[in-house]
């Protein structure tokens, strides 16, 4: 760590401390790229710019770019480098250092650091995108500032530290831990919601929906734990468990009179892990089951994913012979053209369209036109969230479309689904 300027002297009666951790995106690895001397020179430019910003900010008559010293003796600052990040601390009386001033200071720092920097000895100018984590309080803490930087959403240029976000992260980590234990203990179980042909109420398929049989909190729904799982790799372990339980149910159904295809929901992370597809494919083969019995549901978010990741996923899906369904159709608006280029065989129309159909005849017309258009394009169509008799009747007027919803049945455990699917 290289420290410049004087350390904050103890005798100064500082009332508040500002700790900033500045990440310089675009200037990383400069020693490796241009040599140690060039890195030192680049750092000096950064230090000079930051010192000028501080001088100007705490002595308003002094414009940035002049060599005046900071005239206010009550304001002290210190600058150091740590693993490519700048650690900047300021101490000042409360009246001179509060949130509004910090915001202004950060904006000035960002605009100064964004100015291109010439690499010494090279015909090269580097552009830098600074991101800043900060902590303003009674204590000086770069750990808090760097924590703020760590949790800042990628699109945010600055983020302040808060106890709330620290506690939220701790409880998320605890929840992840609990989920890991739950997975080992087999607490994640698949429930199955039947898919119905509205013309004769026959069960034509099902969708696996995961539940967490929590030891103290009871049966938890995806909304209670999926977010946390999706922020870590746990979602892939959950998908593995759901896929295995789904194949196990298909094996049992095959032994009975009737076996129907079952859909599995995939999250964005699952699409980047082809093992899930390959392992499920091998498991089906081992038991002599057709890959047509597994349907993979992806959300519209797939349209905004990296094209190479999507292409690898599609290759794996086609190799195993699975079919793809587009879930929650109509809830996002981006990338429709890209979506329609994917080898999707089924579209699951979101309940939103039934809600609109209840509100007006225009809503009913939209649903009717949408379903008819998708059927004409040879998609299989399932309307989700059928709750009422009149909603079913609406779909009966669109021959060829399937339905799913509480009107027929919620998701039920494997045993109940087994008897339900044989009955209809
Ligand atoms: P989804 O895939 O769109 O699943 C349909 C959701 O609608 C399910 O909620 C289902 O219980 C609910 N639903 C079914 N019929 C009706 C109805 O008539 N009215 C209403 N209002 N809702 C109905 P659930 O089980 O809470 O799942 C919510 C979402 O969580 C799913 O939406 C899916 O995106 C996700 N999810 C569920 N299981 C898994 C899983 O194993 N893996 C992944 N990655 N996501 C899953
Ligand atoms: Mg689904
Ligand atoms: Mg859906």
XYZ file of C-alpha atoms and ligand atoms in Angstrom:
472
model
C 0.000 0.000 0.000
C 1.386 3.402 -0.945
C 0.254 6.285 1.214
C 0.395 9.877 0.104
C -0.270 13.043 2.077
C 0.012 13.128 5.812
C -1.866 10.626 7.969
C -4.824 12.157 9.763
C -3.225 13.758 12.843
C -4.740 12.714 16.186
C -4.818 16.249 17.578
C -7.316 17.458 14.977
C -10.729 17.221 16.599
C -12.519 15.642 13.647
C -16.221 15.198 14.140
C -17.017 13.120 11.088
C -15.049 10.858 8.852
C -15.598 10.060 5.224
C -14.040 6.867 3.916
C -14.086 6.296 0.167
C -13.043 3.213 -1.721
C -12.600 4.066 -5.395
C -12.453 1.377 -8.042
C -10.893 2.528 -11.310
C -12.422 0.436 -14.070
C -10.235 0.714 -17.165
C -7.001 1.307 -15.260
C -6.664 -2.175 -13.804
C -3.485 -4.189 -14.420
C -1.622 -1.105 -15.662
C 1.712 -2.400 -14.256
C 1.304 -5.657 -16.173
C 0.241 -3.874 -19.353
C 2.582 -0.887 -19.430
C 5.201 -1.513 -16.734
C 5.680 -0.431 -13.107
C 6.961 3.056 -14.026
C 3.910 3.819 -16.143
C 1.650 2.567 -13.358
C 3.345 4.866 -10.855
C 2.941 7.808 -13.210
C -0.760 7.004 -13.769
C -1.286 6.794 -10.027
C 0.371 10.165 -9.574
C -2.052 11.722 -12.075
C -4.990 10.219 -10.159
C -3.588 11.451 -6.836
C -3.057 14.935 -8.229
C -6.602 15.116 -9.571
C -8.078 13.892 -6.293
C -6.024 16.327 -4.223
C -7.181 19.210 -6.387
C -10.816 18.119 -6.065
C -10.489 18.049 -2.280
C -8.780 21.425 -2.144
C -11.471 22.942 -4.309
C -14.352 21.293 -2.465
C -13.321 22.499 0.956
C -12.309 25.960 -0.149
C -15.042 26.977 -2.540
C -13.255 30.026 -3.981
C -10.460 27.801 -5.250
C -11.255 26.463 -8.715
C -10.186 22.921 -9.574
C -6.982 22.984 -11.555
C -5.073 25.551 -9.485
C -2.253 24.660 -7.138
C -3.684 26.317 -4.024
C -3.374 24.424 -0.798
C -6.484 23.541 1.153
C -6.792 26.566 3.408
C -9.196 25.052 5.930
C -6.992 23.489 8.624
C -9.950 21.630 10.140
C -10.309 19.500 7.027
C -7.747 16.738 6.644
C -7.437 14.103 3.999
C -5.356 11.039 3.315
C -4.932 8.990 0.193
C -3.584 5.460 -0.228
C -3.578 2.653 -2.779
C -4.717 -0.832 -1.962
C -4.967 -3.588 -4.563
C -5.604 -1.158 -7.405
C -8.266 0.752 -5.444
C -7.846 4.235 -4.040
C -8.616 4.624 -0.367
C -9.430 8.197 0.412
C -10.317 9.529 3.831
C -11.502 12.970 4.846
C -12.090 14.246 8.341
C -13.926 17.484 9.015
C -16.295 19.201 11.430
C -19.893 18.053 10.953
C -21.052 21.312 9.364
C -18.499 20.924 6.589
C -18.981 17.263 5.832
C -22.525 16.004 5.465
C -24.388 13.847 2.920
C -25.128 16.699 0.456
C -21.481 17.769 0.399
C -20.374 14.148 -0.009
C -22.689 13.735 -3.008
C -21.229 16.838 -4.622
C -17.706 15.700 -3.833
C -18.330 12.278 -5.376
C -19.765 13.808 -8.530
C -16.703 16.014 -8.918
C -14.358 13.088 -8.292
C -16.156 11.013 -10.912
C -16.056 13.753 -13.545
C -12.361 14.465 -12.887
C -11.343 10.810 -13.003
C -13.343 10.218 -16.173
C -11.060 12.556 -18.091
C -8.710 10.472 -20.285
C -5.206 9.932 -18.915
C -2.151 9.740 -21.150
C 0.037 6.701 -20.516
C 3.595 8.027 -20.138
C 5.917 6.943 -22.926
C 3.069 5.556 -25.052
C 0.814 7.087 -27.654
C -2.167 5.943 -25.615
C -4.900 7.602 -23.601
C -6.858 5.546 -21.113
C -10.444 6.175 -20.115
C -11.463 5.342 -16.589
C -14.892 4.615 -15.129
C -14.699 5.188 -11.381
C -17.076 3.415 -8.987
C -17.160 4.557 -5.402
C -18.217 2.933 -2.153
C -18.282 5.243 0.844
C -18.985 5.491 4.523
C -19.755 8.726 6.345
C -19.791 8.487 10.114
C -18.015 8.741 13.435
C -15.524 6.091 12.469
C -13.014 5.774 9.678
C -13.673 2.462 7.916
C -12.440 1.418 4.516
C -13.945 -1.981 5.171
C -17.399 -0.405 5.216
C -16.587 1.661 2.111
C -15.372 -1.392 0.228
C -18.423 -3.373 1.398
C -20.643 -0.635 -0.086
C -18.728 -0.979 -3.356
C -19.209 -4.752 -3.285
C -22.992 -4.577 -2.921
C -23.471 -1.650 -5.347
C -25.585 -2.635 -8.374
C -23.323 -2.634 -11.479
C -25.112 0.365 -13.007
C -24.592 2.537 -9.883
C -21.582 4.806 -9.786
C -21.593 5.280 -6.023
C -23.087 3.515 -3.047
C -23.068 4.415 0.625
C -22.614 1.948 3.446
C -25.645 1.182 5.577
C -26.238 -1.109 8.533
C -29.418 -2.293 6.797
C -27.534 -3.592 3.776
C -24.949 -5.252 6.037
C -27.714 -7.025 7.972
C -29.479 -7.974 4.716
C -26.315 -9.604 3.408
C -25.740 -11.482 6.671
C -29.302 -12.825 6.645
C -28.990 -13.761 2.950
C -25.814 -15.712 3.698
C -27.577 -17.436 6.606
C -30.519 -18.305 4.343
C -28.148 -19.704 1.707
C -26.574 -21.851 4.383
C -29.976 -23.122 5.498
C -30.847 -23.906 1.881
C -27.621 -25.848 1.409
C -28.498 -27.953 4.471
C -32.081 -28.280 3.217
C -30.840 -29.598 -0.116
C -28.687 -32.200 1.655
C -31.677 -33.252 3.765
C -34.002 -33.498 0.741
C -36.297 -30.667 1.902
C -36.783 -29.306 -1.643
C -39.676 -31.183 -3.169
C -41.381 -30.891 -6.535
C -45.110 -30.401 -6.677
C -46.901 -30.960 -9.963
C -49.651 -28.839 -11.455
C -51.703 -30.567 -14.149
C -52.037 -29.084 -17.611
C -55.529 -29.635 -19.015
C -57.209 -29.842 -22.371
C -60.184 -27.513 -21.728
C -62.387 -29.348 -24.239
C -62.555 -32.543 -22.188
C -60.728 -31.716 -18.911
C -58.180 -34.401 -19.676
C -54.723 -34.122 -18.064
C -52.290 -33.673 -20.962
C -49.177 -32.749 -18.996
C -47.850 -31.153 -15.847
C -45.467 -28.521 -14.569
C -43.006 -29.236 -11.758
C -43.047 -26.417 -9.196
C -40.566 -26.515 -6.367
C -41.506 -26.182 -2.675
C -39.268 -26.049 0.397
C -40.472 -28.215 3.228
C -38.783 -26.036 5.860
C -38.223 -27.727 9.228
C -39.670 -24.818 11.249
C -41.378 -22.467 8.744
C -43.574 -25.051 7.021
C -44.098 -25.402 3.275
C -42.420 -22.441 1.546
C -43.308 -21.233 -1.950
C -40.779 -20.176 -4.630
C -41.357 -16.475 -3.849
C -39.978 -17.143 -0.343
C -36.609 -18.538 -1.432
C -36.033 -18.417 -5.184
C -34.475 -14.926 -5.175
C -31.778 -16.005 -2.740
C -31.197 -19.242 -4.660
C -30.871 -17.318 -7.933
C -28.245 -14.992 -6.444
C -25.991 -17.968 -5.783
C -25.311 -21.270 -7.508
C -27.946 -22.923 -5.291
C -30.576 -22.576 -8.009
C -28.646 -25.106 -10.132
C -28.715 -27.624 -7.253
C -32.453 -27.021 -6.840
C -33.004 -27.587 -10.567
C -31.021 -30.842 -10.343
C -33.264 -32.002 -7.499
C -36.441 -31.026 -9.397
C -35.230 -32.764 -12.576
C -34.428 -35.984 -10.664
C -37.811 -35.975 -8.892
C -39.552 -35.321 -12.218
C -37.813 -38.274 -13.883
C -38.699 -40.420 -10.845
C -42.374 -39.496 -11.305
C -42.198 -40.222 -15.062
C -40.782 -43.674 -14.264
C -43.741 -44.368 -11.943
C -46.253 -42.997 -14.471
C -44.780 -45.167 -17.193
C -45.524 -48.238 -15.093
C -49.158 -47.133 -14.934
C -51.497 -46.760 -17.896
C -50.751 -43.138 -18.755
C -47.578 -41.074 -18.908
C -47.727 -37.341 -19.741
C -44.934 -34.829 -20.440
C -43.754 -32.753 -17.469
C -42.272 -29.262 -17.652
C -39.333 -28.068 -15.559
C -38.657 -24.372 -14.954
C -35.155 -23.146 -15.645
C -33.535 -20.003 -14.285
C -30.968 -17.942 -16.155
C -28.077 -19.660 -14.342
C -29.319 -23.124 -15.331
C -28.996 -22.151 -18.973
C -25.264 -21.660 -18.502
C -24.766 -25.150 -17.037
C -25.271 -27.757 -19.791
C -24.659 -30.604 -17.267
C -28.269 -30.331 -16.063
C -29.540 -31.035 -19.578
C -27.022 -33.814 -20.239
C -27.583 -35.559 -16.896
C -31.373 -35.427 -17.246
C -31.047 -36.802 -20.790
C -28.894 -39.736 -19.603
C -31.260 -40.488 -16.730
C -34.224 -40.683 -19.117
C -32.302 -42.929 -21.514
C -31.290 -45.228 -18.667
C -34.960 -45.799 -17.880
C -36.076 -46.076 -21.494
C -38.073 -42.838 -21.386
C -38.464 -40.523 -24.376
C -36.905 -37.027 -24.094
C -40.260 -35.732 -25.385
C -41.540 -36.327 -21.857
C -39.506 -33.384 -20.544
C -40.355 -29.848 -21.460
C -38.006 -27.050 -20.416
C -39.596 -23.711 -19.521
C -37.483 -20.592 -19.981
C -38.556 -17.037 -19.300
C -38.476 -14.087 -21.669
C -35.265 -12.992 -19.934
C -33.460 -15.438 -22.216
C -33.738 -12.741 -24.919
C -31.349 -10.485 -23.018
C -28.772 -13.181 -22.271
C -25.375 -13.504 -23.898
C -25.892 -14.990 -27.383
C -23.105 -17.586 -27.026
C -24.554 -18.880 -23.744
C -27.995 -19.197 -25.351
C -26.533 -20.946 -28.413
C -24.675 -23.504 -26.215
C -27.847 -24.128 -24.248
C -29.953 -24.627 -27.385
C -27.344 -27.050 -28.766
C -27.485 -29.142 -25.572
C -31.319 -29.087 -25.564
C -31.522 -30.195 -29.199
C -28.874 -32.868 -28.719
C -30.905 -34.424 -25.918
C -34.170 -34.002 -27.830
C -36.005 -31.878 -25.231
C -38.584 -29.312 -26.238
C -38.612 -25.726 -25.086
C -41.475 -23.627 -23.771
C -41.504 -19.880 -23.308
C -42.942 -19.105 -19.857
C -44.889 -16.044 -18.668
C -45.334 -14.791 -22.225
C -46.353 -11.136 -22.235
C -44.721 -10.062 -18.966
C -41.580 -8.578 -20.552
C -41.409 -6.596 -23.728
C -37.882 -6.867 -24.969
C -36.336 -9.068 -27.589
C -39.525 -10.558 -29.065
C -37.885 -11.055 -32.449
C -34.901 -12.755 -30.866
C -37.227 -14.943 -28.817
C -39.124 -16.061 -31.874
C -35.842 -17.158 -33.484
C -35.322 -19.725 -30.718
C -36.557 -23.291 -31.330
C -39.508 -22.862 -28.987
C -42.396 -25.255 -29.423
C -44.735 -24.038 -26.690
C -45.769 -20.623 -25.440
C -47.241 -20.218 -21.978
C -49.443 -17.155 -21.991
C -49.318 -15.356 -18.643
C -52.409 -15.004 -16.435
C -52.151 -11.252 -17.015
C -54.074 -11.753 -20.279
C -56.972 -13.439 -18.442
C -57.055 -10.538 -15.978
C -57.273 -8.070 -18.895
C -59.944 -10.233 -20.522
C -62.047 -9.938 -17.357
C -61.773 -6.147 -17.463
C -62.994 -5.416 -21.006
C -64.139 -6.847 -24.313
C -60.970 -5.368 -25.808
C -58.970 -7.543 -23.365
C -60.934 -10.608 -24.491
C -60.259 -9.761 -28.149
C -56.529 -9.377 -27.448
C -56.360 -12.779 -25.737
C -58.332 -14.390 -28.544
C -56.175 -12.839 -31.295
C -52.956 -13.682 -29.474
C -53.823 -17.345 -28.890
C -55.162 -17.773 -32.445
C -52.059 -16.145 -33.932
C -49.695 -18.369 -31.889
C -51.676 -21.517 -32.784
C -51.570 -20.499 -36.464
C -47.785 -20.251 -36.136
C -47.808 -23.889 -34.955
C -46.873 -23.157 -31.357
C -48.441 -25.256 -28.634
C -50.229 -22.748 -26.425
C -51.038 -23.008 -22.723
C -52.874 -20.243 -20.921
C -51.710 -20.014 -17.302
C -53.703 -19.114 -14.213
C -57.225 -20.266 -15.113
C -59.191 -19.686 -11.904
C -62.811 -19.313 -12.948
C -65.375 -21.164 -14.996
C -65.912 -18.295 -17.443
C -62.144 -18.171 -18.077
C -62.272 -21.848 -19.011
C -65.239 -21.176 -21.319
C -63.247 -18.418 -22.991
C -60.476 -20.893 -23.765
C -62.932 -23.538 -24.959
C -63.719 -21.130 -27.800
C -60.076 -21.350 -28.923
C -59.699 -24.961 -29.983
C -56.202 -26.347 -29.554
C -55.052 -24.315 -26.593
C -54.331 -25.895 -23.219
C -54.958 -24.534 -19.748
C -53.360 -24.580 -16.325
C -54.771 -23.092 -13.162
C -56.355 -23.373 -9.754
C -59.762 -23.963 -11.415
C -58.543 -27.483 -12.226
C -55.943 -28.035 -9.528
C -53.060 -26.295 -7.747
C -49.673 -27.996 -7.795
C -49.929 -31.206 -5.749
C -47.370 -33.674 -4.455
C -46.141 -36.467 -6.723
C -48.363 -39.139 -5.168
C -51.547 -37.060 -5.549
C -50.616 -36.132 -9.116
C -50.065 -39.796 -9.938
C -53.630 -40.730 -8.995
C -55.098 -37.520 -10.438
C -53.459 -38.048 -13.847
C -54.719 -41.629 -14.083
C -58.267 -40.601 -13.171
C -58.677 -38.110 -16.053
P -44.494 -20.228 -13.313
O -43.493 -21.138 -13.902
O -45.165 -19.282 -14.220
O -45.529 -21.145 -12.568
C -46.867 -20.836 -12.422
C -47.140 -20.219 -11.105
O -48.491 -19.805 -11.064
C -46.990 -21.200 -9.928
O -46.607 -20.454 -8.783
C -48.410 -21.696 -9.757
O -48.670 -22.221 -8.473
C -49.163 -20.423 -10.002
N -50.528 -20.692 -10.439
C -51.019 -21.809 -10.992
N -52.340 -21.694 -11.256
C -52.689 -20.453 -10.873
C -53.933 -19.734 -10.881
O -54.969 -20.209 -11.307
N -53.895 -18.460 -10.423
C -52.752 -17.890 -9.960
N -52.810 -16.645 -9.518
N -51.560 -18.548 -9.921
C -51.537 -19.811 -10.376
P -45.446 -20.933 -7.861
O -45.420 -22.400 -7.699
O -45.484 -20.073 -6.643
O -44.173 -20.550 -8.716
C -43.886 -19.236 -9.035
C -42.783 -19.153 -10.010
O -41.575 -19.644 -9.426
C -42.981 -20.028 -11.255
O -43.812 -19.362 -12.153
C -41.568 -20.173 -11.745
O -41.174 -19.033 -12.467
C -40.793 -20.213 -10.439
N -40.508 -21.616 -10.112
C -41.297 -22.534 -9.522
N -40.650 -23.705 -9.410
C -39.426 -23.528 -9.962
C -38.268 -24.372 -10.159
O -38.254 -25.576 -9.841
N -37.176 -23.794 -10.759
C -37.186 -22.499 -11.146
N -36.088 -22.040 -11.731
N -38.226 -21.688 -10.987
C -39.348 -22.199 -10.414
Mg -43.358 -22.177 -15.504
Mg -45.612 -18.946 -15.982
